[in-house]
mmCIF file of C-alpha atoms and ligand atoms in Angstrom:
data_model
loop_
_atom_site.group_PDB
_atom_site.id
_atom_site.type_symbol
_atom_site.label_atom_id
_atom_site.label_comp_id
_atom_site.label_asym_id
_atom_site.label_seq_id
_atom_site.Cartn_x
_atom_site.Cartn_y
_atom_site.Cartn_z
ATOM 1 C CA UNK B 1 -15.512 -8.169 14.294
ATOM 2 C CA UNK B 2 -18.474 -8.240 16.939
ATOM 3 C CA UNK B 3 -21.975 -10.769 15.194
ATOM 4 C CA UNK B 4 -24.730 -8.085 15.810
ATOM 5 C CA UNK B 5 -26.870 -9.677 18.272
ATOM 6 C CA UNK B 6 -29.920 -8.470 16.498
ATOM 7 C CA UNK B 7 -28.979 -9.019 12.936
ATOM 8 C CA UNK B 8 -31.636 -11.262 12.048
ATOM 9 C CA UNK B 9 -32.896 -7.935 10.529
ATOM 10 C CA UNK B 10 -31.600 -6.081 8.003
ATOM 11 C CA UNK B 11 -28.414 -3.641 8.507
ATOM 12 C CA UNK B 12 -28.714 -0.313 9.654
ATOM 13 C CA UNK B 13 -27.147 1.681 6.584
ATOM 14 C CA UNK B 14 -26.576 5.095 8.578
ATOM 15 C CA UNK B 15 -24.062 6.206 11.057
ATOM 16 C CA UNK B 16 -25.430 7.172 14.576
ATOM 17 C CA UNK B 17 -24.638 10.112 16.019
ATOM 18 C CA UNK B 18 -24.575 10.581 20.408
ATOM 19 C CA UNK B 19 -23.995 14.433 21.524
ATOM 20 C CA UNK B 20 -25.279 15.190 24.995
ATOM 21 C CA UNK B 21 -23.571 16.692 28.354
ATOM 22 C CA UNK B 22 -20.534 15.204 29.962
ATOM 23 C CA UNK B 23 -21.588 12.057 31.590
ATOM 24 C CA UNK B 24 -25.011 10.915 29.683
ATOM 25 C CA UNK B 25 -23.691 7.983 28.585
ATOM 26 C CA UNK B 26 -22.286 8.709 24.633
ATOM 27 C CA UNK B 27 -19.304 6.462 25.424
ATOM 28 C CA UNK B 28 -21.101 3.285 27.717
ATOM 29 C CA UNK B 29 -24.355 3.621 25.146
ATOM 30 C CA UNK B 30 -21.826 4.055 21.946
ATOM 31 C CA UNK B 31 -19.968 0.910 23.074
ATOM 32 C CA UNK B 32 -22.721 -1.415 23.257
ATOM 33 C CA UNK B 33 -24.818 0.093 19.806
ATOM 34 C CA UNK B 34 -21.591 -0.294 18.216
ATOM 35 C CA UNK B 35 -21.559 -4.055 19.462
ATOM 36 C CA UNK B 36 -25.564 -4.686 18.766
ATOM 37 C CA UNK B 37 -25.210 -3.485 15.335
ATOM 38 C CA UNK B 38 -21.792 -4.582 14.188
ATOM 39 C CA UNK B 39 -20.794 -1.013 13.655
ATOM 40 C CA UNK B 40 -17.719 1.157 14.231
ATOM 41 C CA UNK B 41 -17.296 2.717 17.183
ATOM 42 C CA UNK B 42 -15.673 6.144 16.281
ATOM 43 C CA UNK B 43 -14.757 8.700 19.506
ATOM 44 C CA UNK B 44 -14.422 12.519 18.545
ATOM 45 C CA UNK B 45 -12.431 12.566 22.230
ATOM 46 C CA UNK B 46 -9.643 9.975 21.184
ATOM 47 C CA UNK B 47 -9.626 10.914 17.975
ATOM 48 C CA UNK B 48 -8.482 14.835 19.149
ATOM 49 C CA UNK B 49 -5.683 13.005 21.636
ATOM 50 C CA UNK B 50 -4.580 11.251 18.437
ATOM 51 C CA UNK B 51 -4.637 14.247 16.528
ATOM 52 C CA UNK B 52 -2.758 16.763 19.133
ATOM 53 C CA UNK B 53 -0.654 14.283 20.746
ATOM 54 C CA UNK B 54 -1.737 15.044 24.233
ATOM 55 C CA UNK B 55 -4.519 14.261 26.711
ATOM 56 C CA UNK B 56 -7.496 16.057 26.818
ATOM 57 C CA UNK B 57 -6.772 17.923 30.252
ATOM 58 C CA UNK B 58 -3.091 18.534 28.820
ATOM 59 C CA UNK B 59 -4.852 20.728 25.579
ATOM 60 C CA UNK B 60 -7.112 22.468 28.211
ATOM 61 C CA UNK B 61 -4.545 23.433 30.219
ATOM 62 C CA UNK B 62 -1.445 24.263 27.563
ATOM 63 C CA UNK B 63 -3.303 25.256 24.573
ATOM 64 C CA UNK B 64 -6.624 26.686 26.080
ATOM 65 C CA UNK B 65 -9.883 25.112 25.415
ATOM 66 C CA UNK B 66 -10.481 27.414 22.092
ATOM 67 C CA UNK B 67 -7.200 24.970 20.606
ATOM 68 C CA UNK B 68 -9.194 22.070 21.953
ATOM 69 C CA UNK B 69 -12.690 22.995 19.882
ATOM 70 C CA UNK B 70 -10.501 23.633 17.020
ATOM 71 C CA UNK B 71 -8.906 20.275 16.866
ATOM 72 C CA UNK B 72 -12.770 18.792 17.450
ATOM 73 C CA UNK B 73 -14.223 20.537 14.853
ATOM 74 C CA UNK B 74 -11.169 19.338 12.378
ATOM 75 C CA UNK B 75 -11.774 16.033 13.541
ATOM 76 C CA UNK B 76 -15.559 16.465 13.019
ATOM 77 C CA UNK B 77 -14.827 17.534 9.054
ATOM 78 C CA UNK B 78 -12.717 14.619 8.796
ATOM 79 C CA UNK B 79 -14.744 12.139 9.930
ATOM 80 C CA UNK B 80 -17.677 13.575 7.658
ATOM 81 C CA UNK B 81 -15.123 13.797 4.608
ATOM 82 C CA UNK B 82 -14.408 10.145 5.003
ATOM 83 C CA UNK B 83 -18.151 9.306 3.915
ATOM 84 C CA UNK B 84 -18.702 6.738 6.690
ATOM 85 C CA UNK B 85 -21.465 3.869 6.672
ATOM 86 C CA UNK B 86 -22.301 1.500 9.594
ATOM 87 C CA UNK B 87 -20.301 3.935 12.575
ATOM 88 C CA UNK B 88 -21.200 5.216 16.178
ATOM 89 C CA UNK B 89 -19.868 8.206 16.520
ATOM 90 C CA UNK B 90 -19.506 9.560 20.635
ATOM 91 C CA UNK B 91 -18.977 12.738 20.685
ATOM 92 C CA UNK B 92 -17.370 15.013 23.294
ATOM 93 C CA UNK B 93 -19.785 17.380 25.505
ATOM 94 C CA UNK B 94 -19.083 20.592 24.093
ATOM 95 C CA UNK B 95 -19.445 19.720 20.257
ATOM 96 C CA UNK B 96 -22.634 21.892 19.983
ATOM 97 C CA UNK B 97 -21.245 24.655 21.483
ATOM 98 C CA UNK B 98 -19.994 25.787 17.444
ATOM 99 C CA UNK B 99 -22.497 26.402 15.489
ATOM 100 C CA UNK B 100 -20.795 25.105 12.332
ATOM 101 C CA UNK B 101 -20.485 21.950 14.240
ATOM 102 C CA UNK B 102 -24.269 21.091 13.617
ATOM 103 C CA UNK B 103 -24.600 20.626 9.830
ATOM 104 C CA UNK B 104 -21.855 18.474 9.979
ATOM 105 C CA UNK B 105 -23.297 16.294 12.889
ATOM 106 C CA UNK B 106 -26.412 15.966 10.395
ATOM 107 C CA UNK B 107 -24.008 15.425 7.418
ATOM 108 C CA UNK B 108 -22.427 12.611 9.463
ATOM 109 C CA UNK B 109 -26.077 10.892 10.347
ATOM 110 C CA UNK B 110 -29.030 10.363 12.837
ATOM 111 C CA UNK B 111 -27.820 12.603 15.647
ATOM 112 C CA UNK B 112 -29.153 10.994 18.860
ATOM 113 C CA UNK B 113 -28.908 13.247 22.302
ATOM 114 C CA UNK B 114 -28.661 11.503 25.388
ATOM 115 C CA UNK B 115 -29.627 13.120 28.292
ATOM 116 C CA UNK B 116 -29.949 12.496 32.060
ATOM 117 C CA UNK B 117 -31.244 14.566 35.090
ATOM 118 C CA UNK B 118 -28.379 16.264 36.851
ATOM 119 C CA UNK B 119 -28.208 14.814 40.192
ATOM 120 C CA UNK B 120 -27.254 11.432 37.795
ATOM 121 C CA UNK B 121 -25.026 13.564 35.573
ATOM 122 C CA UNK B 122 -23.199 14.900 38.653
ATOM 123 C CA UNK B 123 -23.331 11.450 40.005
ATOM 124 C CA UNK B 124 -21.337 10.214 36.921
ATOM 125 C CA UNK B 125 -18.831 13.014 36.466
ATOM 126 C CA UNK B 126 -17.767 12.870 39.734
ATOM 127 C CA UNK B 127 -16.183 9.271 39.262
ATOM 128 C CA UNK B 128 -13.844 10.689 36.801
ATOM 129 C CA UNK B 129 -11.388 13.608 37.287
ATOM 130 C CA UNK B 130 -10.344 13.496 33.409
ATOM 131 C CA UNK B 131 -12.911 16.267 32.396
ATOM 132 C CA UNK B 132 -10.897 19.858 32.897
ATOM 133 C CA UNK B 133 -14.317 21.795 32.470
ATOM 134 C CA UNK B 134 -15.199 20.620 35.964
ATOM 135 C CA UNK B 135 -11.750 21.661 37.682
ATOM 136 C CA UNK B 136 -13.531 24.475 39.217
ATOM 137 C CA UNK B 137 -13.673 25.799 43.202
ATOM 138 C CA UNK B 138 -17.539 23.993 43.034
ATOM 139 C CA UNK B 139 -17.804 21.185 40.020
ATOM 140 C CA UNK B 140 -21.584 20.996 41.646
ATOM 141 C CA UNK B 141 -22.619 24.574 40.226
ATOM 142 C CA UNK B 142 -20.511 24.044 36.736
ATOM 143 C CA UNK B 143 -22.404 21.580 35.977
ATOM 144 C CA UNK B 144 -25.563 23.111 36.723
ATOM 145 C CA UNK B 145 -24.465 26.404 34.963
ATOM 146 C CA UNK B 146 -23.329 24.367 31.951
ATOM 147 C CA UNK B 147 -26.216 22.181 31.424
ATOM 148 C CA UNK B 148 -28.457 24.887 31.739
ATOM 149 C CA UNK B 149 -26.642 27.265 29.491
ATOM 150 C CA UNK B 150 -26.072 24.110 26.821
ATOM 151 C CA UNK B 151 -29.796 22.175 26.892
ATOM 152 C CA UNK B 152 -31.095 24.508 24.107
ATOM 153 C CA UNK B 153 -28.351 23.622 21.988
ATOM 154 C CA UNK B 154 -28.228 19.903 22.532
ATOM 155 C CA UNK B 155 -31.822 20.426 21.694
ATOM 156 C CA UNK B 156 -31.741 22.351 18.689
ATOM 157 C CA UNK B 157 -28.930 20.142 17.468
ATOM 158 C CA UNK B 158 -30.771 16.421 17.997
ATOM 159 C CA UNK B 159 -32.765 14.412 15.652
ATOM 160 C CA UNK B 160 -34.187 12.205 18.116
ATOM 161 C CA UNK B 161 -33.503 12.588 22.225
ATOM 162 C CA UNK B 162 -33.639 10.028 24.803
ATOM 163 C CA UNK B 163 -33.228 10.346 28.561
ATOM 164 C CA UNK B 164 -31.224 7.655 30.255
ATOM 165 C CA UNK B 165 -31.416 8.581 34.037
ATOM 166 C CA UNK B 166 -32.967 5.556 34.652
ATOM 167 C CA UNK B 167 -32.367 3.080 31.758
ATOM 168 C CA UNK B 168 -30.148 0.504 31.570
ATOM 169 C CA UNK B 169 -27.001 0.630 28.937
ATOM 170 C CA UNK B 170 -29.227 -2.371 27.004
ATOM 171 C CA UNK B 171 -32.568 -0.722 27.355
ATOM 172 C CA UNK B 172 -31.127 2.914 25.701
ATOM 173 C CA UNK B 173 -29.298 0.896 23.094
ATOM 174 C CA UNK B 174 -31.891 -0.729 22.138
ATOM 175 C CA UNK B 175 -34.410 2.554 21.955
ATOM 176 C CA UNK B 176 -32.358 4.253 19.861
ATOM 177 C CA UNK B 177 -32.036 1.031 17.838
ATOM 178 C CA UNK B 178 -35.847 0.825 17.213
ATOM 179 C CA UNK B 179 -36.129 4.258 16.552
ATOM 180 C CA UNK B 180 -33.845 4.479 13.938
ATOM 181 C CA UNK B 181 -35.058 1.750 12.404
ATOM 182 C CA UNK B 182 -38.243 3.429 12.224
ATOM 183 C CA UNK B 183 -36.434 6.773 10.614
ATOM 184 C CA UNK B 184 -34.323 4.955 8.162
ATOM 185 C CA UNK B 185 -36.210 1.836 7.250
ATOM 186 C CA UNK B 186 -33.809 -0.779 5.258
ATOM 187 C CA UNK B 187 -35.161 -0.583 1.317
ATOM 188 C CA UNK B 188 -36.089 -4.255 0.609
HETATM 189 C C1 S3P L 201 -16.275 18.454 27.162
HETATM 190 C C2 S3P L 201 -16.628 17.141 27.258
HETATM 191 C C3 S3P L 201 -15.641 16.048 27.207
HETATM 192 C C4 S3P L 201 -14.399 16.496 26.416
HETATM 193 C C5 S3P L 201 -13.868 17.760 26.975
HETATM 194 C C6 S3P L 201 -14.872 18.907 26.926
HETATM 195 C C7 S3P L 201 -17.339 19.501 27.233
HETATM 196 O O1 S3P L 201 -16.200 14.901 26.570
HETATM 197 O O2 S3P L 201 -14.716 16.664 25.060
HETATM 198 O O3 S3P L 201 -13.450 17.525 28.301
HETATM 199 O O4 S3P L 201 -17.087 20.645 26.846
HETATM 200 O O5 S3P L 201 -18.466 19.162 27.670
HETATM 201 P P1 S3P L 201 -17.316 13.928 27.270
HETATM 202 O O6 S3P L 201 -18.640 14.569 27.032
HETATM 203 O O7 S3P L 201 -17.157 12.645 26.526
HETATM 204 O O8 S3P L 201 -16.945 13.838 28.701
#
């Protein structure tokens, strides 16, 4: 079990909740609020792969990618069913894209969307082939297309939005720290 490195204050009694495009940091940020606060570091992405068996790009490309928001959105009841306290929860990109996916990303806690400008985005997809959304002819204009098409969403969907184009892992973590601290102050 991690010590929270800031836990001469009192515990955070909420979950935190990262949605935001492909590559804005849910997983990197997640890791280290998870470590910070002594919380749970929950993954909607693994948690599908556990659920169906396969990898990610395997669902995509033998079940379709309608299979693949099924098995999220499952995994997104479950995880609000099992009345969590003290977790991160990363979520994958396309989580907003079902509507019925938001009151239960509210259910679960403080949803928190991370954002970044898209030459970074593109710069961070691009070291990893695992995403099958971006196996297209020109991964460049996807992820234009799809950031434009998804910002209103992400927007619609967050509590509380921070953009981490040019913040360090430490420096976001500790933002969205402070500010829900502020949201959810600790009952003395
Ligand atoms: C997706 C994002 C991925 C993963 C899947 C689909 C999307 O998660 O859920 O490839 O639709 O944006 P990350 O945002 O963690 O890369």
């Amino acid at each position: 079990m991690p010590v929270p490195s800031d836990n001469l204050e009192a515990p955070l009694s909420i979950n935190l909740v990262l949605i935001g495009f492909m590559g804005s940091g849910k997983s990197s940020i997640g890791r280290l609020l998870a470590t910070k606060l002594g919380f749970h570091l929950l993954d909607t992405d693994a948690l599908v792969v556990e659920a169906a068996g396969m990898q990610i790009t395997d669902i995509f490309q033998w079940k379709g990618e309608e299979a693949f928001r099924e098995y999220e959105s499952q995994v997104l009841a479950c995880l609000v069913d099992r009345n969590l306290r003290g977790a991160v929860v990363a979520t994958g990109g396309g989580i907003v894209t079902r509507e019925a996916n938001l009151p239960l990303l509210h259910e679960l806690g403080f949803v928190v969307q991370l954002t970044a400008n898209e030459e970074v985005i593109f710069e961070r997809v691009s070291r990893n082939k695992a995403r099958p959304l971006l196996h297209t002819p020109n991964p460049r204009e996807t992820v234009s297309h799809l950031l434009s098409r998804r910002a209103p969403l992400y927007a619609a969907a967050a509590d509380y939005t921070l953009d981490t184009s040019t913040k360090s892992h430490a420096q976001a973590a500790d933002e969205i720290i402070a500010e829900a601290r502020r949201r959810y102050p600790t009952p003395l």
